[in-house]
Amino acid sequence: MSKRVTRTRLAAVAAAATLVVLAGCSSPAPSDKASAASCTPAKGKVTLQYWNTVPGMDKVVDLWNKKNPDVQVQTKNISNDQYGTLGNALKAGKAPDLAQVGYDELPNLRTQNAFVDASACSAATAAKSKFVPWTWSQTSFGGTGVFALPQDTGPMALFVRSDIFKKHDIAIPTTWDEYAAAAQKLHKADPNLDITFFDPNNAEWFNGLLWQNSAQMYSYSGDKWHVTVASDQSKQVADYWQKLIAGKLVRTDLANGSTQMYAAYQKDQIASYVGAAWGYSMFRDNLPKQAGKWSIVPMPTWGANGASGDWGGSTVAFMKGSKHLYESVKFNTWLNSDPEALALENQLGGLYPAADAGLKLPALSKGVPYYNNEKIFNVFADSSKKIDTEFAWGPTQKTVNLALQDAMAKAAAGDGTLSDALSAAQAAALKSMKAQAIPATAGK
């Protein structure tokens, strides 16, 4: 949905600029200095602070407050400057008990000692069984603690104008090779038609493509980070899209979620969209006249394993300084795994839940009228099951993303290649880690 696109864009710009404030207190290793906090229930009434960017979250919190008079939650929407607001609060020692944090920002904040480990609470460790496995591995950092609970995800799929493919007698592609062949056929049939667009200023989207190809951008062992942003798997993805760009088979002048993007789709100039679950409402809400022309199918694959990728999604983190961990765990677990809460979050905020219970919501099991009454969420549920659980983000990911975007924009304009952009991003990763005294080395 368009609001979610805006939220992702703001996060990418704000985080890199504002979290530098906390660099002075960073720790070299990705583990927190503090041990798991105490999990003792409060003896009286408790008020928790929960900051987030989700539309309608105040109504979800109202539902909790009506049912839990002794544990009241106050919510604050920080969508205008998510990480700037959170960074300033951490610096001042006034962070909320709970805060929405993107998966890719978790390692960055963890090196700033921003979280508390909630594993002392049995309810927190027991929550593991409630969530899609790859999301839990992200929030627990490979099982070293419980620093956040998963909230929503962005399993990827292919949105296709099935009428355009049918008009030109082209089969819906199931592999990336078939996708490239379809791109050529579509453009040959109509020079004004491209199969999709490549947004060089959207590193989060590109990272999802890398994730699908098992491109492990980072790993941690031997007390240091191993940076492999420019791995062979990453370069395979980069070279693939470079060929499409060089062949003028994809547009490079459109920003995701922009007015210009919707105009191109409205004029039947683009035949597909590589997107995430949370984006299903984008076309429904912005291109209502194309109802019945769109389908959502599995993402094209690189190999027989049918792996998929993720673009976006967030967690609700346990923030340092909270004096009510027991109650925070109780609310956080309800917020992100209770069917009633999940249904309301999906309805009001468009969240695609990370909890297994959320994937069974009635609203996600029905056909969607805009998409020919197809059960599109079954496609996203299957995609979610095929996301690599070992993929990890680096501790300076936002800085790396900005470097990647800058170099990709140059490549799209003919200055260098997307593989060069990966090398630039890897160099930025190593430089930014060195600046924060985080041990790191380049890997293959």
CSV table of C-alpha atoms in Angstrom, one decimal:
chain,number,residue,atom,x,y,z
A,1,MET,CA,0.0,0.0,0.0
A,2,SER,CA,1.2,3.5,-0.7
A,3,LYS,CA,1.5,4.5,3.0
A,4,ARG,CA,3.7,1.6,3.6
A,5,VAL,CA,5.9,2.5,0.6
A,6,THR,CA,6.3,6.0,2.1
A,7,ARG,CA,7.2,4.5,5.5
A,8,THR,CA,9.9,2.4,4.0
A,9,ARG,CA,11.4,5.4,2.1
A,10,LEU,CA,11.5,7.5,5.2
A,11,ALA,CA,13.2,4.8,7.2
A,12,ALA,CA,15.9,4.4,4.6
A,13,VAL,CA,16.8,8.1,4.6
A,14,ALA,CA,16.4,8.9,8.3
A,15,ALA,CA,18.1,6.0,9.9
A,16,ALA,CA,21.5,6.5,8.4
A,17,ALA,CA,21.5,10.2,9.3
A,18,THR,CA,20.2,10.0,12.9
A,19,LEU,CA,21.5,6.8,14.4
A,20,VAL,CA,25.1,8.1,14.1
A,21,VAL,CA,24.2,10.0,17.3
A,22,LEU,CA,24.6,6.8,19.2
A,23,ALA,CA,27.8,5.6,17.6
A,24,GLY,CA,29.9,6.7,20.5
A,25,CYS,CA,28.4,4.0,22.7
A,26,SER,CA,28.6,1.2,20.2
A,27,SER,CA,30.0,-2.2,21.1
A,28,PRO,CA,32.2,-4.1,18.7
A,29,ALA,CA,30.3,-7.4,18.9
A,30,PRO,CA,26.7,-8.0,17.8
A,31,SER,CA,25.8,-9.2,21.3
A,32,ASP,CA,24.4,-7.0,24.0
A,33,LYS,CA,26.6,-6.1,27.0
A,34,ALA,CA,23.7,-6.6,29.4
A,35,SER,CA,22.4,-10.0,30.3
A,36,ALA,CA,18.7,-10.9,30.1
A,37,ALA,CA,16.6,-8.5,32.3
A,38,SER,CA,14.5,-9.5,35.2
A,39,CYS,CA,11.0,-10.7,34.4
A,40,THR,CA,9.1,-9.9,37.6
A,41,PRO,CA,5.4,-8.9,37.3
A,42,ALA,CA,4.6,-5.4,38.6
A,43,LYS,CA,2.6,-5.2,41.9
A,44,GLY,CA,0.3,-2.4,40.8
A,45,LYS,CA,-1.1,-0.9,37.6
A,46,VAL,CA,1.3,-0.4,34.7
A,47,THR,CA,1.4,2.0,31.8
A,48,LEU,CA,3.5,1.0,28.8
A,49,GLN,CA,4.7,3.3,25.9
A,50,TYR,CA,4.6,1.8,22.4
A,51,TRP,CA,5.9,3.8,19.4
A,52,ASN,CA,5.1,2.8,15.9
A,53,THR,CA,4.3,3.9,12.3
A,54,VAL,CA,1.2,1.8,11.6
A,55,PRO,CA,-2.0,3.5,10.6
A,56,GLY,CA,-4.9,2.6,12.9
A,57,MET,CA,-2.6,1.1,15.6
A,58,ASP,CA,-4.3,3.3,18.2
A,59,LYS,CA,-7.5,1.4,17.7
A,60,VAL,CA,-5.7,-1.9,18.2
A,61,VAL,CA,-4.2,-0.6,21.4
A,62,ASP,CA,-7.7,0.5,22.5
A,63,LEU,CA,-8.9,-3.1,22.2
A,64,TRP,CA,-6.1,-4.2,24.5
A,65,ASN,CA,-6.7,-1.4,27.0
A,66,LYS,CA,-10.4,-2.4,27.3
A,67,LYS,CA,-9.5,-5.9,28.2
A,68,ASN,CA,-6.5,-5.2,30.4
A,69,PRO,CA,-7.3,-2.4,32.9
A,70,ASP,CA,-4.1,-3.1,35.0
A,71,VAL,CA,-1.7,-2.9,32.0
A,72,GLN,CA,-2.5,0.2,29.9
A,73,VAL,CA,-0.7,1.0,26.7
A,74,GLN,CA,-0.1,4.5,25.3
A,75,THR,CA,0.8,4.6,21.6
A,76,LYS,CA,2.6,7.2,19.7
A,77,ASN,CA,2.8,7.4,15.9
A,78,ILE,CA,6.3,8.3,14.8
A,79,SER,CA,5.9,7.8,11.0
A,80,ASN,CA,7.2,11.3,10.2
A,81,ASP,CA,10.7,10.6,11.5
A,82,GLN,CA,10.7,7.0,12.8
A,83,TYR,CA,14.4,6.5,13.5
A,84,GLY,CA,15.2,10.1,14.2
A,85,THR,CA,12.6,10.2,17.0
A,86,LEU,CA,13.7,6.9,18.4
A,87,GLY,CA,17.4,7.7,18.2
A,88,ASN,CA,16.9,11.0,20.1
A,89,ALA,CA,14.9,9.2,22.8
A,90,LEU,CA,17.6,6.6,23.2
A,91,LYS,CA,20.2,9.3,23.5
A,92,ALA,CA,18.2,11.1,26.2
A,93,GLY,CA,17.4,7.9,28.1
A,94,LYS,CA,13.7,8.3,27.4
A,95,ALA,CA,13.0,5.4,25.0
A,96,PRO,CA,9.6,3.8,25.1
A,97,ASP,CA,9.1,0.3,26.5
A,98,LEU,CA,8.4,-1.0,23.0
A,99,ALA,CA,9.1,0.3,19.5
A,100,GLN,CA,8.5,-0.7,15.9
A,101,VAL,CA,11.9,-1.5,14.3
A,102,GLY,CA,12.5,-2.9,10.7
A,103,TYR,CA,14.3,-6.2,10.4
A,104,ASP,CA,17.1,-4.6,8.6
A,105,GLU,CA,17.6,-2.0,11.3
A,106,LEU,CA,17.7,-4.5,14.2
A,107,PRO,CA,21.5,-5.2,14.0
A,108,ASN,CA,22.3,-1.5,13.7
A,109,LEU,CA,20.4,-0.6,16.9
A,110,ARG,CA,21.7,-3.7,18.7
A,111,THR,CA,25.3,-2.5,18.3
A,112,GLN,CA,24.1,0.7,20.0
A,113,ASN,CA,22.9,-1.4,23.0
A,114,ALA,CA,19.4,-0.2,22.4
A,115,PHE,CA,17.5,-3.3,23.3
A,116,VAL,CA,16.9,-5.4,26.4
A,117,ASP,CA,17.0,-9.2,26.2
A,118,ALA,CA,13.6,-10.5,27.2
A,119,SER,CA,14.6,-14.2,27.3
A,120,ALA,CA,14.2,-14.2,31.1
A,121,CYS,CA,10.5,-14.2,30.4
A,122,SER,CA,9.3,-17.7,29.6
A,123,ALA,CA,6.5,-16.3,27.6
A,124,ALA,CA,9.0,-14.5,25.3
A,125,THR,CA,11.0,-17.7,24.6
A,126,ALA,CA,7.8,-19.7,24.2
A,127,ALA,CA,6.6,-17.2,21.5
A,128,LYS,CA,9.0,-18.7,19.0
A,129,SER,CA,6.5,-21.4,18.0
A,130,LYS,CA,4.0,-18.7,17.0
A,131,PHE,CA,5.9,-17.1,14.2
A,132,VAL,CA,7.2,-17.9,10.7
A,133,PRO,CA,10.7,-19.4,11.3
A,134,TRP,CA,12.8,-16.9,9.3
A,135,THR,CA,11.3,-14.0,11.2
A,136,TRP,CA,12.2,-15.4,14.6
A,137,SER,CA,15.8,-16.0,13.5
A,138,GLN,CA,16.0,-12.3,12.6
A,139,THR,CA,14.6,-11.0,16.0
A,140,SER,CA,16.6,-13.5,18.1
A,141,PHE,CA,19.9,-13.1,16.2
A,142,GLY,CA,20.3,-16.8,15.7
A,143,GLY,CA,18.9,-17.8,19.2
A,144,THR,CA,21.2,-15.6,21.3
A,145,GLY,CA,18.3,-13.9,23.0
A,146,VAL,CA,14.8,-12.4,22.5
A,147,PHE,CA,15.2,-8.7,21.5
A,148,ALA,CA,12.0,-8.2,19.6
A,149,LEU,CA,8.9,-10.1,18.3
A,150,PRO,CA,8.1,-10.2,14.6
A,151,GLN,CA,5.2,-8.1,13.5
A,152,ASP,CA,4.8,-8.2,9.7
A,153,THR,CA,6.6,-9.4,6.6
A,154,GLY,CA,6.9,-8.7,2.9
A,155,PRO,CA,7.1,-12.1,1.1
A,156,MET,CA,7.6,-11.4,-2.5
A,157,ALA,CA,5.7,-12.5,-5.6
A,158,LEU,CA,5.1,-11.4,-9.2
A,159,PHE,CA,2.1,-9.1,-10.0
A,160,VAL,CA,1.1,-9.6,-13.7
A,161,ARG,CA,-1.2,-8.0,-16.1
A,162,SER,CA,-2.6,-11.3,-17.3
A,163,ASP,CA,-4.6,-9.7,-20.1
A,164,ILE,CA,-1.4,-8.2,-21.6
A,165,PHE,CA,0.4,-11.5,-21.5
A,166,LYS,CA,-2.6,-13.3,-23.0
A,167,LYS,CA,-2.9,-10.6,-25.8
A,168,HIS,CA,0.7,-11.3,-26.9
A,169,ASP,CA,0.4,-15.1,-26.4
A,170,ILE,CA,3.2,-15.1,-23.8
A,171,ALA,CA,3.1,-17.6,-20.9
A,172,ILE,CA,3.5,-16.3,-17.4
A,173,PRO,CA,7.2,-16.8,-16.5
A,174,THR,CA,8.2,-19.1,-13.7
A,175,THR,CA,11.9,-18.6,-13.9
A,176,TRP,CA,14.1,-15.5,-14.3
A,177,ASP,CA,15.3,-16.9,-17.7
A,178,GLU,CA,11.7,-17.1,-18.8
A,179,TYR,CA,11.1,-13.6,-17.5
A,180,ALA,CA,13.9,-12.2,-19.6
A,181,ALA,CA,12.6,-14.0,-22.7
A,182,ALA,CA,9.1,-12.6,-22.0
A,183,ALA,CA,10.6,-9.1,-21.7
A,184,GLN,CA,12.1,-9.4,-25.1
A,185,LYS,CA,8.9,-10.7,-26.7
A,186,LEU,CA,6.7,-8.1,-25.1
A,187,HIS,CA,9.0,-5.2,-26.2
A,188,LYS,CA,9.2,-6.7,-29.7
A,189,ALA,CA,5.4,-6.9,-29.9
A,190,ASP,CA,5.0,-3.4,-28.7
A,191,PRO,CA,8.1,-1.0,-28.5
A,192,ASN,CA,6.2,1.1,-25.9
A,193,LEU,CA,5.7,-1.9,-23.6
A,194,ASP,CA,8.2,-3.0,-20.9
A,195,ILE,CA,7.9,-6.0,-18.6
A,196,THR,CA,8.6,-4.0,-15.5
A,197,PHE,CA,10.8,-1.2,-14.1
A,198,PHE,CA,14.0,-1.1,-12.1
A,199,ASP,CA,14.0,1.5,-9.4
A,200,PRO,CA,17.7,2.3,-8.7
A,201,ASN,CA,16.8,4.3,-5.5
A,202,ASN,CA,15.2,1.3,-3.8
A,203,ALA,CA,17.9,-0.7,-2.1
A,204,GLU,CA,15.4,-2.5,0.1
A,205,TRP,CA,13.7,-4.0,-3.0
A,206,PHE,CA,17.0,-5.0,-4.5
A,207,ASN,CA,18.1,-6.6,-1.3
A,208,GLY,CA,14.9,-8.8,-1.5
A,209,LEU,CA,16.1,-10.0,-4.9
A,210,LEU,CA,19.5,-10.8,-3.5
A,211,TRP,CA,17.9,-12.6,-0.5
A,212,GLN,CA,16.0,-14.9,-2.9
A,213,ASN,CA,19.3,-16.0,-4.6
A,214,SER,CA,20.8,-17.0,-1.2
A,215,ALA,CA,23.2,-14.1,-1.4
A,216,GLN,CA,24.4,-14.0,2.2
A,217,MET,CA,25.4,-10.4,2.6
A,218,TYR,CA,26.8,-10.8,6.1
A,219,SER,CA,27.7,-13.5,8.6
A,220,TYR,CA,29.3,-13.4,12.0
A,221,SER,CA,32.0,-15.7,13.3
A,222,GLY,CA,35.4,-15.5,15.0
A,223,ASP,CA,34.4,-12.3,16.8
A,224,LYS,CA,34.0,-10.4,13.6
A,225,TRP,CA,31.6,-9.6,10.8
A,226,HIS,CA,32.2,-11.2,7.4
A,227,VAL,CA,30.9,-8.9,4.7
A,228,THR,CA,29.9,-10.5,1.4
A,229,VAL,CA,27.6,-7.9,-0.1
A,230,ALA,CA,29.4,-8.4,-3.5
A,231,SER,CA,29.2,-12.2,-3.5
A,232,ASP,CA,28.9,-14.3,-6.7
A,233,GLN,CA,25.2,-14.8,-5.9
A,234,SER,CA,24.7,-11.1,-5.6
A,235,LYS,CA,26.6,-10.4,-8.8
A,236,GLN,CA,24.4,-13.0,-10.6
A,237,VAL,CA,21.3,-10.9,-9.7
A,238,ALA,CA,23.1,-7.6,-10.6
A,239,ASP,CA,24.3,-8.9,-14.0
A,240,TYR,CA,20.8,-10.2,-14.8
A,241,TRP,CA,19.2,-6.8,-14.3
A,242,GLN,CA,22.1,-5.0,-15.9
A,243,LYS,CA,21.4,-6.9,-19.1
A,244,LEU,CA,17.7,-6.0,-19.0
A,245,ILE,CA,18.7,-2.4,-18.5
A,246,ALA,CA,21.3,-2.4,-21.3
A,247,GLY,CA,18.7,-4.0,-23.6
A,248,LYS,CA,16.2,-1.3,-22.7
A,249,LEU,CA,13.7,-4.0,-21.7
A,250,VAL,CA,12.9,-2.3,-18.3
A,251,ARG,CA,12.2,1.3,-17.3
A,252,THR,CA,14.7,3.0,-15.0
A,253,ASP,CA,13.0,6.3,-14.7
A,254,LEU,CA,10.2,5.4,-12.2
A,255,ALA,CA,10.2,5.4,-8.4
A,256,ASN,CA,8.2,2.8,-6.6
A,257,GLY,CA,4.8,4.1,-5.5
A,258,SER,CA,5.2,7.4,-7.4
A,259,THR,CA,2.5,9.1,-9.5
A,260,GLN,CA,4.7,8.5,-12.6
A,261,MET,CA,4.8,4.8,-11.8
A,262,TYR,CA,1.0,4.5,-11.7
A,263,ALA,CA,0.7,6.6,-14.8
A,264,ALA,CA,2.9,4.1,-16.7
A,265,TYR,CA,0.7,1.2,-15.6
A,266,GLN,CA,-2.4,3.1,-16.4
A,267,LYS,CA,-1.2,3.6,-19.9
A,268,ASP,CA,-0.5,-0.1,-20.3
A,269,GLN,CA,3.2,0.6,-20.7
A,270,ILE,CA,4.3,-2.0,-18.1
A,271,ALA,CA,3.1,-5.5,-17.8
A,272,SER,CA,4.3,-6.8,-14.4
A,273,TYR,CA,5.5,-5.7,-11.0
A,274,VAL,CA,7.9,-7.6,-8.7
A,275,GLY,CA,6.5,-6.8,-5.3
A,276,ALA,CA,5.7,-7.8,-1.7
A,277,ALA,CA,2.5,-8.9,0.1
A,278,TRP,CA,1.9,-5.5,1.7
A,279,GLY,CA,1.8,-3.9,-1.8
A,280,TYR,CA,-1.3,-5.8,-3.0
A,281,SER,CA,-3.5,-2.8,-2.2
A,282,MET,CA,-1.3,-0.4,-4.3
A,283,PHE,CA,-2.9,-1.3,-7.6
A,284,ARG,CA,-6.3,-1.9,-6.2
A,285,ASP,CA,-6.4,1.6,-4.6
A,286,ASN,CA,-4.6,3.6,-7.3
A,287,LEU,CA,-5.7,1.8,-10.5
A,288,PRO,CA,-9.3,0.8,-9.8
A,289,LYS,CA,-10.2,0.6,-13.5
A,290,GLN,CA,-7.8,-2.3,-14.0
A,291,ALA,CA,-9.7,-4.5,-11.7
A,292,GLY,CA,-9.8,-8.1,-13.1
A,293,LYS,CA,-6.7,-7.5,-15.2
A,294,TRP,CA,-4.2,-8.4,-12.5
A,295,SER,CA,-3.0,-11.7,-11.1
A,296,ILE,CA,-0.4,-12.5,-8.5
A,297,VAL,CA,1.8,-15.5,-9.1
A,298,PRO,CA,5.0,-16.9,-7.5
A,299,MET,CA,8.1,-15.0,-8.0
A,300,PRO,CA,10.3,-16.2,-10.9
A,301,THR,CA,13.0,-18.5,-9.5
A,302,TRP,CA,16.7,-19.1,-10.1
A,303,GLY,CA,16.7,-22.8,-9.5
A,304,ALA,CA,14.6,-25.9,-8.7
A,305,ASN,CA,14.4,-25.0,-5.0
A,306,GLY,CA,11.8,-22.3,-5.7
A,307,ALA,CA,13.3,-20.0,-3.1
A,308,SER,CA,11.7,-16.6,-2.5
A,309,GLY,CA,12.7,-13.3,-1.0
A,310,ASP,CA,11.4,-10.7,1.4
A,311,TRP,CA,11.0,-6.9,1.0
A,312,GLY,CA,10.1,-5.0,4.1
A,313,GLY,CA,8.4,-5.9,7.4
A,314,SER,CA,8.9,-4.9,11.0
A,315,THR,CA,9.3,-6.1,14.5
A,316,VAL,CA,8.2,-4.7,17.9
A,317,ALA,CA,11.4,-4.4,19.9
A,318,PHE,CA,12.0,-4.5,23.7
A,319,MET,CA,13.8,-1.2,24.3
A,320,LYS,CA,16.5,-0.5,26.8
A,321,GLY,CA,15.4,1.2,30.0
A,322,SER,CA,11.9,-0.4,30.3
A,323,LYS,CA,11.0,-1.2,33.9
A,324,HIS,CA,8.1,-3.4,33.0
A,325,LEU,CA,9.5,-6.3,30.9
A,326,TYR,CA,6.9,-8.9,32.1
A,327,GLU,CA,4.0,-6.7,31.0
A,328,SER,CA,5.8,-5.7,27.8
A,329,VAL,CA,6.2,-9.3,26.8
A,330,LYS,CA,2.5,-9.9,27.6
A,331,PHE,CA,1.3,-7.1,25.4
A,332,ASN,CA,3.8,-7.7,22.6
A,333,THR,CA,2.8,-11.3,22.3
A,334,TRP,CA,-0.8,-10.4,22.2
A,335,LEU,CA,-0.3,-7.6,19.7
A,336,ASN,CA,1.6,-9.9,17.2
A,337,SER,CA,-0.1,-13.3,17.6
A,338,ASP,CA,-3.7,-12.8,18.8
A,339,PRO,CA,-6.1,-13.4,15.9
A,340,GLU,CA,-8.4,-10.5,16.9
A,341,ALA,CA,-5.5,-8.1,17.1
A,342,LEU,CA,-3.9,-9.4,13.8
A,343,ALA,CA,-7.2,-9.0,12.0
A,344,LEU,CA,-7.6,-5.4,13.1
A,345,GLU,CA,-4.0,-4.6,12.1
A,346,ASN,CA,-4.5,-6.1,8.7
A,347,GLN,CA,-7.8,-4.3,8.2
A,348,LEU,CA,-6.6,-0.9,9.4
A,349,GLY,CA,-2.9,-0.9,8.8
A,350,GLY,CA,-2.6,-3.4,5.9
A,351,LEU,CA,0.0,-5.5,7.8
A,352,TYR,CA,0.8,-8.9,6.5
A,353,PRO,CA,1.3,-10.8,9.7
A,354,ALA,CA,4.5,-12.7,10.7
A,355,ALA,CA,2.5,-15.0,13.1
A,356,ASP,CA,1.3,-18.3,11.8
A,357,ALA,CA,-2.1,-17.5,13.3
A,358,GLY,CA,-2.2,-14.4,11.1
A,359,LEU,CA,-1.7,-16.4,7.9
A,360,LYS,CA,-5.0,-18.2,8.8
A,361,LEU,CA,-7.1,-15.0,9.1
A,362,PRO,CA,-10.4,-15.3,7.3
A,363,ALA,CA,-9.6,-12.1,5.3
A,364,LEU,CA,-6.4,-13.8,4.0
A,365,SER,CA,-8.1,-17.0,2.9
A,366,LYS,CA,-10.7,-15.4,0.7
A,367,GLY,CA,-10.6,-14.4,-3.0
A,368,VAL,CA,-9.8,-10.8,-3.6
A,369,PRO,CA,-12.2,-9.2,-6.1
A,370,TYR,CA,-9.7,-6.9,-7.7
A,371,TYR,CA,-7.5,-9.9,-8.6
A,372,ASN,CA,-10.2,-11.9,-10.3
A,373,ASN,CA,-11.3,-13.3,-6.9
A,374,GLU,CA,-8.0,-15.2,-6.8
A,375,LYS,CA,-6.8,-16.3,-3.4
A,376,ILE,CA,-3.7,-14.2,-3.7
A,377,PHE,CA,-2.6,-14.5,-0.1
A,378,ASN,CA,-2.1,-18.2,-0.6
A,379,VAL,CA,0.7,-17.2,-3.0
A,380,PHE,CA,2.3,-15.0,-0.3
A,381,ALA,CA,1.9,-17.6,2.4
A,382,ASP,CA,3.8,-20.1,0.2
A,383,SER,CA,6.4,-17.5,-0.6
A,384,SER,CA,6.9,-16.9,3.1
A,385,LYS,CA,7.7,-20.6,3.6
A,386,LYS,CA,10.5,-20.4,1.0
A,387,ILE,CA,12.5,-17.5,2.5
A,388,ASP,CA,16.0,-18.3,3.6
A,389,THR,CA,16.1,-18.3,7.5
A,390,GLU,CA,19.9,-17.8,7.6
A,391,PHE,CA,19.9,-14.4,5.8
A,392,ALA,CA,21.3,-11.7,8.1
A,393,TRP,CA,21.5,-7.9,8.0
A,394,GLY,CA,24.7,-6.0,8.8
A,395,PRO,CA,25.0,-3.5,11.7
A,396,THR,CA,25.3,-0.5,9.4
A,397,GLN,CA,22.7,-1.6,6.8
A,398,LYS,CA,21.1,1.8,6.2
A,399,THR,CA,24.5,3.4,5.4
A,400,VAL,CA,25.1,0.5,3.0
A,401,ASN,CA,21.7,0.9,1.4
A,402,LEU,CA,22.4,4.6,0.7
A,403,ALA,CA,25.7,3.8,-0.9
A,404,LEU,CA,24.1,1.0,-3.0
A,405,GLN,CA,21.4,3.4,-4.2
A,406,ASP,CA,23.8,6.1,-5.1
A,407,ALA,CA,25.9,3.6,-7.2
A,408,MET,CA,22.8,1.9,-8.8
A,409,ALA,CA,21.5,5.3,-9.9
A,410,LYS,CA,24.8,6.0,-11.6
A,411,ALA,CA,24.7,2.6,-13.2
A,412,ALA,CA,21.2,3.2,-14.5
A,413,ALA,CA,22.4,6.4,-16.1
A,414,GLY,CA,25.3,4.5,-17.8
A,415,ASP,CA,28.0,5.3,-15.3
A,416,GLY,CA,29.3,1.9,-14.2
A,417,THR,CA,27.3,-1.3,-13.6
A,418,LEU,CA,25.1,-2.8,-11.0
A,419,SER,CA,28.0,-5.2,-10.0
A,420,ASP,CA,30.1,-2.1,-9.5
A,421,ALA,CA,27.3,-0.8,-7.2
A,422,LEU,CA,27.6,-4.0,-5.1
A,423,SER,CA,31.4,-3.4,-4.8
A,424,ALA,CA,30.7,0.2,-3.7
A,425,ALA,CA,28.2,-1.0,-1.1
A,426,GLN,CA,30.6,-3.6,0.2
A,427,ALA,CA,33.3,-0.9,0.6
A,428,ALA,CA,30.8,1.3,2.4
A,429,ALA,CA,29.9,-1.5,4.8
A,430,LEU,CA,33.5,-2.1,5.7
A,431,LYS,CA,34.2,1.6,6.1
A,432,SER,CA,31.2,2.3,8.2
A,433,MET,CA,31.9,-0.6,10.5
A,434,LYS,CA,35.5,0.5,10.9
A,435,ALA,CA,34.3,4.0,11.8
A,436,GLN,CA,32.2,2.5,14.7
A,437,ALA,CA,35.0,0.1,15.8
A,438,ILE,CA,33.1,-3.0,14.7
A,439,PRO,CA,35.5,-5.8,13.7
A,440,ALA,CA,34.8,-6.8,10.1
A,441,THR,CA,36.5,-8.4,7.1
A,442,ALA,CA,35.7,-8.8,3.5
A,443,GLY,CA,34.5,-12.2,2.4
A,444,LYS,CA,33.8,-13.9,-0.9
